[in-house]
């Protein structure tokens, strides 16, 4: 099977402006902040859970910031993180539902225009919708751009996983 | 006209001679409009010059250097088509044994050089030789290993395809209707004679352009272009996602992609949970760690995944609350292993059960040494456990009872 070590961790030649290093610096800074805010000792589940939430948010945020606004998914993530309070969740849902109706009409049109069988068009649509839900900001894109965004998102996610895994290993060794 | 050609011969074929050539090409054009010359004569003329050139400058041509000739449409007296053909640096086949200065390879690869083969414009009517010459050209073009430039490589088979298509048409009508462009791509309408042309080489075409006289079905063209784009992107995604190799078809690949994205997201959650738990026990001195030190720091732990020292972490023990939740989850259902086999799934689940029972972290060590697949399971476990947490945190009364229980347990 695959090697245990992440294959693309070329640590000797770490490009300081690569996505990986940008994300790593940001994330580490956020981690120190989180460490500084809370006392370290307690092990109660709530504490751990809250810390987990914060760390996850920090990870997503640092990844999105490393990508800036160049990608739709990063913009959507940042937007989502900024308006995370419950009162604006309604706004998020409203926005998402309105956008979704728009997208579904677009999907219907194209599936009618194609010469594919109806079930095939619908079958593709189901997975498309799932993908749209997974990729942040994917609701308002056509399939072409959605695939682009997915590719970039996958690349960034793998980077994120690599860096976080290394950090977790570092933590556990100290 | 001959003396003009002779003056052409005396030009050295470097970049300086281009302007001269173009000027003379323009003058030749005027002269040629008096001749009945079809564009394909150029082809076979230049082709006919090839063997002679090869005889003349065998060593030079042996390297296969070719200069791409860009013939302006005006030059040939027929409107709106351009021809892109690969030619050797030709021009001196008029019995002159003048040595040609071959264009250096970099310039040869540069398709922006426009040279006119105006010298070829004698009215030869060897239509019999046409096909052979064109085949030779095709072979030459195919044998030319293009430079590293992608566009160059792309255009080569297009020229090949185009010439073959042209061949068929010459047989049929004799009317040149070649639409090749230097910097754009040919369309691949398979309805007409290009069905054979596309057999020649299969490359990815990005742009589709309507052929003359066939642009009525713009919808289907647009659809075809769109579908090709999408399939191309799916291929890129196939390279990214490791599990997509055997699966063909859009739906299956999309499923795999969705699974992969989900697993990656779960891994992020799991790792952040891990960091949160480990974080509570370790003071991570990031202030002392700059970006330069980070790689060295990480490199000090070469097999970063093989960690023996996880037993030293007391805080990652699952206390009874967590144990309960994980246990009931394990009892309910095996997490559907999307990418792992059932054997691994059962093994990992059993190992996780052991870890729960022993409350020591050494049992969890194998997880980190495994590749991604089994870690799909563990993050799934942890995410379920997290969902339990969510549930408990939201419904505070029930959670308080749980916390009371755990407190009593601890004390």
PDB file of C-alpha atoms in Angstrom, chain B residues 14-238:
ATOM      1  CA  UNK B  14      18.586  33.828 -40.832  1.00  0.00           C
ATOM      2  CA  UNK B  15      16.260  36.257 -39.295  1.00  0.00           C
ATOM      3  CA  UNK B  16      17.560  39.046 -41.429  1.00  0.00           C
ATOM      4  CA  UNK B  17      16.466  37.494 -44.621  1.00  0.00           C
ATOM      5  CA  UNK B  18      12.874  37.346 -43.648  1.00  0.00           C
ATOM      6  CA  UNK B  19      12.068  40.874 -44.541  1.00  0.00           C
ATOM      7  CA  UNK B  20      13.713  40.462 -47.864  1.00  0.00           C
ATOM      8  CA  UNK B  21      11.790  37.323 -48.456  1.00  0.00           C
ATOM      9  CA  UNK B  22       8.541  38.931 -47.614  1.00  0.00           C
ATOM     10  CA  UNK B  23       9.116  41.786 -49.928  1.00  0.00           C
ATOM     11  CA  UNK B  24       9.939  39.475 -52.715  1.00  0.00           C
ATOM     12  CA  UNK B  25       7.035  37.341 -51.783  1.00  0.00           C
ATOM     13  CA  UNK B  26       4.752  40.264 -52.292  1.00  0.00           C
ATOM     14  CA  UNK B  27       6.194  40.942 -55.671  1.00  0.00           C
ATOM     15  CA  UNK B  28       5.953  37.322 -56.545  1.00  0.00           C
ATOM     16  CA  UNK B  29       2.389  37.272 -55.575  1.00  0.00           C
ATOM     17  CA  UNK B  30       1.573  39.766 -58.194  1.00  0.00           C
ATOM     18  CA  UNK B  31       3.344  37.687 -60.691  1.00  0.00           C
ATOM     19  CA  UNK B  32       1.771  34.536 -59.568  1.00  0.00           C
ATOM     20  CA  UNK B  33      -1.659  35.786 -59.937  1.00  0.00           C
ATOM     21  CA  UNK B  34      -1.018  35.375 -63.546  1.00  0.00           C
ATOM     22  CA  UNK B  35      -0.242  31.795 -63.055  1.00  0.00           C
ATOM     23  CA  UNK B  36      -2.704  29.153 -62.382  1.00  0.00           C
ATOM     24  CA  UNK B  37      -1.219  27.957 -59.231  1.00  0.00           C
ATOM     25  CA  UNK B  38      -3.100  26.267 -56.569  1.00  0.00           C
ATOM     26  CA  UNK B  39      -1.907  26.250 -53.100  1.00  0.00           C
ATOM     27  CA  UNK B  40      -1.263  22.610 -53.074  1.00  0.00           C
ATOM     28  CA  UNK B  41       1.330  23.082 -55.662  1.00  0.00           C
ATOM     29  CA  UNK B  42       3.258  24.822 -53.028  1.00  0.00           C
ATOM     30  CA  UNK B  43       3.008  21.795 -50.938  1.00  0.00           C
ATOM     31  CA  UNK B  44       4.266  19.424 -53.463  1.00  0.00           C
ATOM     32  CA  UNK B  45       6.783  21.847 -54.736  1.00  0.00           C
ATOM     33  CA  UNK B  46       8.275  22.254 -51.408  1.00  0.00           C
ATOM     34  CA  UNK B  47       7.994  18.591 -50.984  1.00  0.00           C
ATOM     35  CA  UNK B  48       9.724  17.993 -54.213  1.00  0.00           C
ATOM     36  CA  UNK B  49      12.477  20.162 -53.079  1.00  0.00           C
ATOM     37  CA  UNK B  50      12.954  18.041 -50.072  1.00  0.00           C
ATOM     38  CA  UNK B  51      14.748  15.138 -51.585  1.00  0.00           C
ATOM     39  CA  UNK B  52      16.976  17.470 -53.453  1.00  0.00           C
ATOM     40  CA  UNK B  53      17.707  19.368 -50.366  1.00  0.00           C
ATOM     41  CA  UNK B  54      18.413  16.227 -48.576  1.00  0.00           C
ATOM     42  CA  UNK B  55      20.878  15.400 -51.218  1.00  0.00           C
ATOM     43  CA  UNK B  56      22.436  18.793 -50.903  1.00  0.00           C
ATOM     44  CA  UNK B  57      22.625  19.230 -47.262  1.00  0.00           C
ATOM     45  CA  UNK B  58      22.211  15.826 -45.906  1.00  0.00           C
ATOM     46  CA  UNK B  59      23.741  16.495 -42.579  1.00  0.00           C
ATOM     47  CA  UNK B  60      21.708  19.538 -41.942  1.00  0.00           C
ATOM     48  CA  UNK B  61      18.422  18.013 -42.711  1.00  0.00           C
ATOM     49  CA  UNK B  62      19.255  14.846 -40.982  1.00  0.00           C
ATOM     50  CA  UNK B  63      18.735  16.593 -37.730  1.00  0.00           C
ATOM     51  CA  UNK B  64      15.198  17.041 -38.765  1.00  0.00           C
ATOM     52  CA  UNK B  65      15.169  20.735 -38.296  1.00  0.00           C
ATOM     53  CA  UNK B  66      12.299  22.326 -39.879  1.00  0.00           C
ATOM     54  CA  UNK B  67      11.087  25.758 -40.129  1.00  0.00           C
ATOM     55  CA  UNK B  68       7.468  26.336 -40.037  1.00  0.00           C
ATOM     56  CA  UNK B  69       6.305  28.392 -42.845  1.00  0.00           C
ATOM     57  CA  UNK B  70       3.487  30.653 -42.415  1.00  0.00           C
ATOM     58  CA  UNK B  71       2.086  31.630 -45.640  1.00  0.00           C
ATOM     59  CA  UNK B  72      -0.183  34.557 -45.635  1.00  0.00           C
ATOM     60  CA  UNK B  73      -3.341  33.981 -47.470  1.00  0.00           C
ATOM     61  CA  UNK B  74      -2.880  37.003 -49.575  1.00  0.00           C
ATOM     62  CA  UNK B  75       0.217  35.573 -50.936  1.00  0.00           C
ATOM     63  CA  UNK B  76      -1.520  32.750 -52.606  1.00  0.00           C
ATOM     64  CA  UNK B  77      -4.188  34.794 -54.139  1.00  0.00           C
ATOM     65  CA  UNK B  78      -7.036  33.031 -52.461  1.00  0.00           C
ATOM     66  CA  UNK B  79      -8.848  34.626 -49.715  1.00  0.00           C
ATOM     67  CA  UNK B  80      -9.173  33.720 -46.131  1.00  0.00           C
ATOM     68  CA  UNK B  81      -7.214  30.717 -45.631  1.00  0.00           C
ATOM     69  CA  UNK B  82      -3.894  30.270 -44.109  1.00  0.00           C
ATOM     70  CA  UNK B  83      -1.754  27.355 -44.392  1.00  0.00           C
ATOM     71  CA  UNK B  84       0.475  25.983 -41.833  1.00  0.00           C
ATOM     72  CA  UNK B  85       2.937  23.515 -43.128  1.00  0.00           C
ATOM     73  CA  UNK B  86       6.209  22.363 -41.879  1.00  0.00           C
ATOM     74  CA  UNK B  87       8.933  22.772 -44.339  1.00  0.00           C
ATOM     75  CA  UNK B  88      12.589  22.447 -44.196  1.00  0.00           C
ATOM     76  CA  UNK B  89      14.423  25.607 -44.776  1.00  0.00           C
ATOM     77  CA  UNK B  90      13.919  25.393 -48.412  1.00  0.00           C
ATOM     78  CA  UNK B  91      14.473  27.700 -51.208  1.00  0.00           C
ATOM     79  CA  UNK B  92      17.616  26.810 -52.863  1.00  0.00           C
ATOM     80  CA  UNK B  93      16.643  23.972 -54.992  1.00  0.00           C
ATOM     81  CA  UNK B  94      17.101  25.624 -58.215  1.00  0.00           C
ATOM     82  CA  UNK B  95      20.102  23.784 -59.094  1.00  0.00           C
ATOM     83  CA  UNK B  96      22.135  25.880 -56.825  1.00  0.00           C
ATOM     84  CA  UNK B  97      24.493  24.192 -54.605  1.00  0.00           C
ATOM     85  CA  UNK B  98      24.517  26.968 -52.187  1.00  0.00           C
ATOM     86  CA  UNK B  99      24.732  25.858 -48.690  1.00  0.00           C
ATOM     87  CA  UNK B 100      21.818  26.696 -46.609  1.00  0.00           C
ATOM     88  CA  UNK B 101      22.234  28.155 -43.264  1.00  0.00           C
ATOM     89  CA  UNK B 102      19.930  26.179 -41.202  1.00  0.00           C
ATOM     90  CA  UNK B 103      17.958  28.063 -38.734  1.00  0.00           C
ATOM     91  CA  UNK B 104      18.985  27.248 -35.235  1.00  0.00           C
ATOM     92  CA  UNK B 105      16.698  24.914 -33.466  1.00  0.00           C
ATOM     93  CA  UNK B 106      15.242  27.502 -31.216  1.00  0.00           C
ATOM     94  CA  UNK B 107      14.123  29.550 -34.105  1.00  0.00           C
ATOM     95  CA  UNK B 108      12.936  26.480 -35.866  1.00  0.00           C
ATOM     96  CA  UNK B 109      10.748  25.694 -33.004  1.00  0.00           C
ATOM     97  CA  UNK B 110       9.449  29.171 -32.924  1.00  0.00           C
ATOM     98  CA  UNK B 111       6.373  29.162 -34.999  1.00  0.00           C
ATOM     99  CA  UNK B 112       6.358  32.841 -35.319  1.00  0.00           C
ATOM    100  CA  UNK B 113       8.945  32.843 -37.961  1.00  0.00           C
ATOM    101  CA  UNK B 114       7.254  33.445 -41.196  1.00  0.00           C
ATOM    102  CA  UNK B 115       9.051  32.482 -44.234  1.00  0.00           C
ATOM    103  CA  UNK B 116       7.609  32.349 -47.595  1.00  0.00           C
ATOM    104  CA  UNK B 117       8.422  29.657 -49.920  1.00  0.00           C
ATOM    105  CA  UNK B 118       7.982  31.991 -52.749  1.00  0.00           C
ATOM    106  CA  UNK B 119      10.795  30.347 -54.463  1.00  0.00           C
ATOM    107  CA  UNK B 120       8.665  27.336 -54.899  1.00  0.00           C
ATOM    108  CA  UNK B 121       6.192  29.027 -57.070  1.00  0.00           C
ATOM    109  CA  UNK B 122       7.003  27.524 -60.349  1.00  0.00           C
ATOM    110  CA  UNK B 123       4.066  26.048 -62.049  1.00  0.00           C
ATOM    111  CA  UNK B 124       4.673  22.404 -61.792  1.00  0.00           C
ATOM    112  CA  UNK B 125       1.854  20.178 -62.549  1.00  0.00           C
ATOM    113  CA  UNK B 126       2.937  16.906 -61.305  1.00  0.00           C
ATOM    114  CA  UNK B 127      -0.332  15.955 -59.828  1.00  0.00           C
ATOM    115  CA  UNK B 128       0.735  12.398 -59.728  1.00  0.00           C
ATOM    116  CA  UNK B 129       3.493  13.232 -57.392  1.00  0.00           C
ATOM    117  CA  UNK B 130       1.203  15.228 -55.212  1.00  0.00           C
ATOM    118  CA  UNK B 131       0.095  12.466 -53.000  1.00  0.00           C
ATOM    119  CA  UNK B 132       3.516  11.040 -52.586  1.00  0.00           C
ATOM    120  CA  UNK B 133       4.973  14.338 -51.706  1.00  0.00           C
ATOM    121  CA  UNK B 134       2.314  15.072 -49.270  1.00  0.00           C
ATOM    122  CA  UNK B 135       2.836  11.757 -47.695  1.00  0.00           C
ATOM    123  CA  UNK B 136       6.461  12.558 -47.416  1.00  0.00           C
ATOM    124  CA  UNK B 137       5.635  15.797 -45.803  1.00  0.00           C
ATOM    125  CA  UNK B 138       3.388  14.015 -43.437  1.00  0.00           C
ATOM    126  CA  UNK B 139       6.085  11.584 -42.557  1.00  0.00           C
ATOM    127  CA  UNK B 140       8.528  14.346 -42.075  1.00  0.00           C
ATOM    128  CA  UNK B 141       6.182  16.137 -39.843  1.00  0.00           C
ATOM    129  CA  UNK B 142       5.416  13.099 -37.878  1.00  0.00           C
ATOM    130  CA  UNK B 143       9.014  12.288 -37.443  1.00  0.00           C
ATOM    131  CA  UNK B 144       9.863  15.692 -36.224  1.00  0.00           C
ATOM    132  CA  UNK B 145       9.970  15.454 -32.572  1.00  0.00           C
ATOM    133  CA  UNK B 146       8.675  18.794 -31.652  1.00  0.00           C
ATOM    134  CA  UNK B 147      10.203  21.001 -29.121  1.00  0.00           C
ATOM    135  CA  UNK B 148       9.010  21.015 -25.661  1.00  0.00           C
ATOM    136  CA  UNK B 149       6.436  23.525 -26.543  1.00  0.00           C
ATOM    137  CA  UNK B 150       3.025  22.207 -26.153  1.00  0.00           C
ATOM    138  CA  UNK B 151       1.516  24.312 -28.838  1.00  0.00           C
ATOM    139  CA  UNK B 152       4.017  23.106 -31.324  1.00  0.00           C
ATOM    140  CA  UNK B 153       3.204  19.543 -30.638  1.00  0.00           C
ATOM    141  CA  UNK B 154      -0.425  20.237 -30.826  1.00  0.00           C
ATOM    142  CA  UNK B 155      -0.251  21.885 -34.127  1.00  0.00           C
ATOM    143  CA  UNK B 156       1.754  19.209 -35.745  1.00  0.00           C
ATOM    144  CA  UNK B 157      -0.911  16.576 -35.844  1.00  0.00           C
ATOM    145  CA  UNK B 158      -3.385  19.148 -36.779  1.00  0.00           C
ATOM    146  CA  UNK B 159      -1.354  19.940 -39.781  1.00  0.00           C
ATOM    147  CA  UNK B 160      -1.092  16.268 -40.446  1.00  0.00           C
ATOM    148  CA  UNK B 161      -4.772  15.807 -40.088  1.00  0.00           C
ATOM    149  CA  UNK B 162      -5.398  18.765 -42.180  1.00  0.00           C
ATOM    150  CA  UNK B 163      -3.179  17.620 -44.939  1.00  0.00           C
ATOM    151  CA  UNK B 164      -4.754  14.282 -45.082  1.00  0.00           C
ATOM    152  CA  UNK B 165      -8.088  15.903 -45.224  1.00  0.00           C
ATOM    153  CA  UNK B 166      -6.863  18.119 -47.907  1.00  0.00           C
ATOM    154  CA  UNK B 167      -5.595  15.145 -49.746  1.00  0.00           C
ATOM    155  CA  UNK B 168      -8.987  13.653 -49.921  1.00  0.00           C
ATOM    156  CA  UNK B 169     -10.438  16.833 -51.089  1.00  0.00           C
ATOM    157  CA  UNK B 170      -7.908  17.266 -53.783  1.00  0.00           C
ATOM    158  CA  UNK B 171      -8.864  13.961 -55.120  1.00  0.00           C
ATOM    159  CA  UNK B 172     -12.443  14.911 -55.027  1.00  0.00           C
ATOM    160  CA  UNK B 173     -12.590  18.429 -56.189  1.00  0.00           C
ATOM    161  CA  UNK B 174      -9.288  20.083 -56.322  1.00  0.00           C
ATOM    162  CA  UNK B 175     -10.495  23.068 -54.545  1.00  0.00           C
ATOM    163  CA  UNK B 176      -8.460  24.098 -51.640  1.00  0.00           C
ATOM    164  CA  UNK B 177     -10.447  24.564 -48.596  1.00  0.00           C
ATOM    165  CA  UNK B 178      -7.910  24.213 -45.941  1.00  0.00           C
ATOM    166  CA  UNK B 179      -8.541  26.077 -42.829  1.00  0.00           C
ATOM    167  CA  UNK B 180      -5.546  25.759 -40.747  1.00  0.00           C
ATOM    168  CA  UNK B 181      -4.401  28.455 -38.530  1.00  0.00           C
ATOM    169  CA  UNK B 182      -1.059  28.780 -36.980  1.00  0.00           C
ATOM    170  CA  UNK B 183      -2.093  29.894 -33.623  1.00  0.00           C
ATOM    171  CA  UNK B 184      -5.526  28.369 -33.327  1.00  0.00           C
ATOM    172  CA  UNK B 185      -6.715  24.829 -33.619  1.00  0.00           C
ATOM    173  CA  UNK B 186      -8.642  22.956 -36.209  1.00  0.00           C
ATOM    174  CA  UNK B 187     -12.120  21.756 -35.635  1.00  0.00           C
ATOM    175  CA  UNK B 188     -12.830  18.136 -35.469  1.00  0.00           C
ATOM    176  CA  UNK B 189     -16.104  17.797 -37.201  1.00  0.00           C
ATOM    177  CA  UNK B 190     -16.259  14.167 -37.910  1.00  0.00           C
ATOM    178  CA  UNK B 191     -19.168  14.391 -40.233  1.00  0.00           C
ATOM    179  CA  UNK B 192     -17.152  15.135 -43.317  1.00  0.00           C
ATOM    180  CA  UNK B 193     -13.822  13.964 -44.542  1.00  0.00           C
ATOM    181  CA  UNK B 194     -12.105  14.638 -41.280  1.00  0.00           C
ATOM    182  CA  UNK B 195     -13.278  11.382 -39.918  1.00  0.00           C
ATOM    183  CA  UNK B 196     -10.214   9.830 -41.394  1.00  0.00           C
ATOM    184  CA  UNK B 197      -8.048  12.730 -40.502  1.00  0.00           C
ATOM    185  CA  UNK B 198      -8.805  12.421 -36.869  1.00  0.00           C
ATOM    186  CA  UNK B 199      -7.519   8.899 -36.961  1.00  0.00           C
ATOM    187  CA  UNK B 200      -4.080  10.171 -37.549  1.00  0.00           C
ATOM    188  CA  UNK B 201      -3.262  11.276 -34.088  1.00  0.00           C
ATOM    189  CA  UNK B 202      -5.443  11.650 -31.124  1.00  0.00           C
ATOM    190  CA  UNK B 203      -4.656  14.623 -29.031  1.00  0.00           C
ATOM    191  CA  UNK B 204      -6.685  16.786 -26.818  1.00  0.00           C
ATOM    192  CA  UNK B 205      -8.160  19.674 -28.625  1.00  0.00           C
ATOM    193  CA  UNK B 206      -9.281  22.493 -26.521  1.00  0.00           C
ATOM    194  CA  UNK B 207     -10.960  24.765 -28.958  1.00  0.00           C
ATOM    195  CA  UNK B 208     -13.365  23.800 -31.581  1.00  0.00           C
ATOM    196  CA  UNK B 209     -13.897  25.961 -34.532  1.00  0.00           C
ATOM    197  CA  UNK B 210     -16.539  25.584 -37.099  1.00  0.00           C
ATOM    198  CA  UNK B 211     -15.526  24.589 -40.503  1.00  0.00           C
ATOM    199  CA  UNK B 212     -16.585  26.687 -43.336  1.00  0.00           C
ATOM    200  CA  UNK B 213     -20.027  25.852 -44.470  1.00  0.00           C
ATOM    201  CA  UNK B 214     -20.852  23.752 -41.467  1.00  0.00           C
ATOM    202  CA  UNK B 215     -21.572  26.282 -38.838  1.00  0.00           C
ATOM    203  CA  UNK B 216     -25.244  25.877 -38.886  1.00  0.00           C
ATOM    204  CA  UNK B 217     -25.368  23.460 -36.023  1.00  0.00           C
ATOM    205  CA  UNK B 218     -23.876  25.820 -33.531  1.00  0.00           C
ATOM    206  CA  UNK B 219     -25.722  24.283 -30.660  1.00  0.00           C
ATOM    207  CA  UNK B 220     -24.247  20.893 -31.188  1.00  0.00           C
ATOM    208  CA  UNK B 221     -20.844  22.396 -31.640  1.00  0.00           C
ATOM    209  CA  UNK B 222     -21.130  24.279 -28.418  1.00  0.00           C
ATOM    210  CA  UNK B 223     -22.391  21.186 -26.711  1.00  0.00           C
ATOM    211  CA  UNK B 224     -19.552  19.166 -28.030  1.00  0.00           C
ATOM    212  CA  UNK B 225     -17.038  21.759 -26.907  1.00  0.00           C
ATOM    213  CA  UNK B 226     -18.571  21.873 -23.491  1.00  0.00           C
ATOM    214  CA  UNK B 227     -18.589  18.135 -23.161  1.00  0.00           C
ATOM    215  CA  UNK B 228     -14.998  17.917 -24.216  1.00  0.00           C
ATOM    216  CA  UNK B 229     -14.054  20.490 -21.643  1.00  0.00           C
ATOM    217  CA  UNK B 230     -15.843  18.582 -18.968  1.00  0.00           C
ATOM    218  CA  UNK B 231     -14.277  15.289 -19.903  1.00  0.00           C
ATOM    219  CA  UNK B 232     -10.882  16.883 -19.914  1.00  0.00           C
ATOM    220  CA  UNK B 233     -11.422  18.210 -16.448  1.00  0.00           C
ATOM    221  CA  UNK B 234     -12.654  14.871 -15.282  1.00  0.00           C
ATOM    222  CA  UNK B 235      -9.405  13.400 -16.500  1.00  0.00           C
ATOM    223  CA  UNK B 236      -7.462  15.924 -14.455  1.00  0.00           C
ATOM    224  CA  UNK B 237      -9.523  15.047 -11.447  1.00  0.00           C
ATOM    225  CA  UNK B 238      -8.863  11.414 -12.120  1.00  0.00           C
TER     226      UNK B 238
END
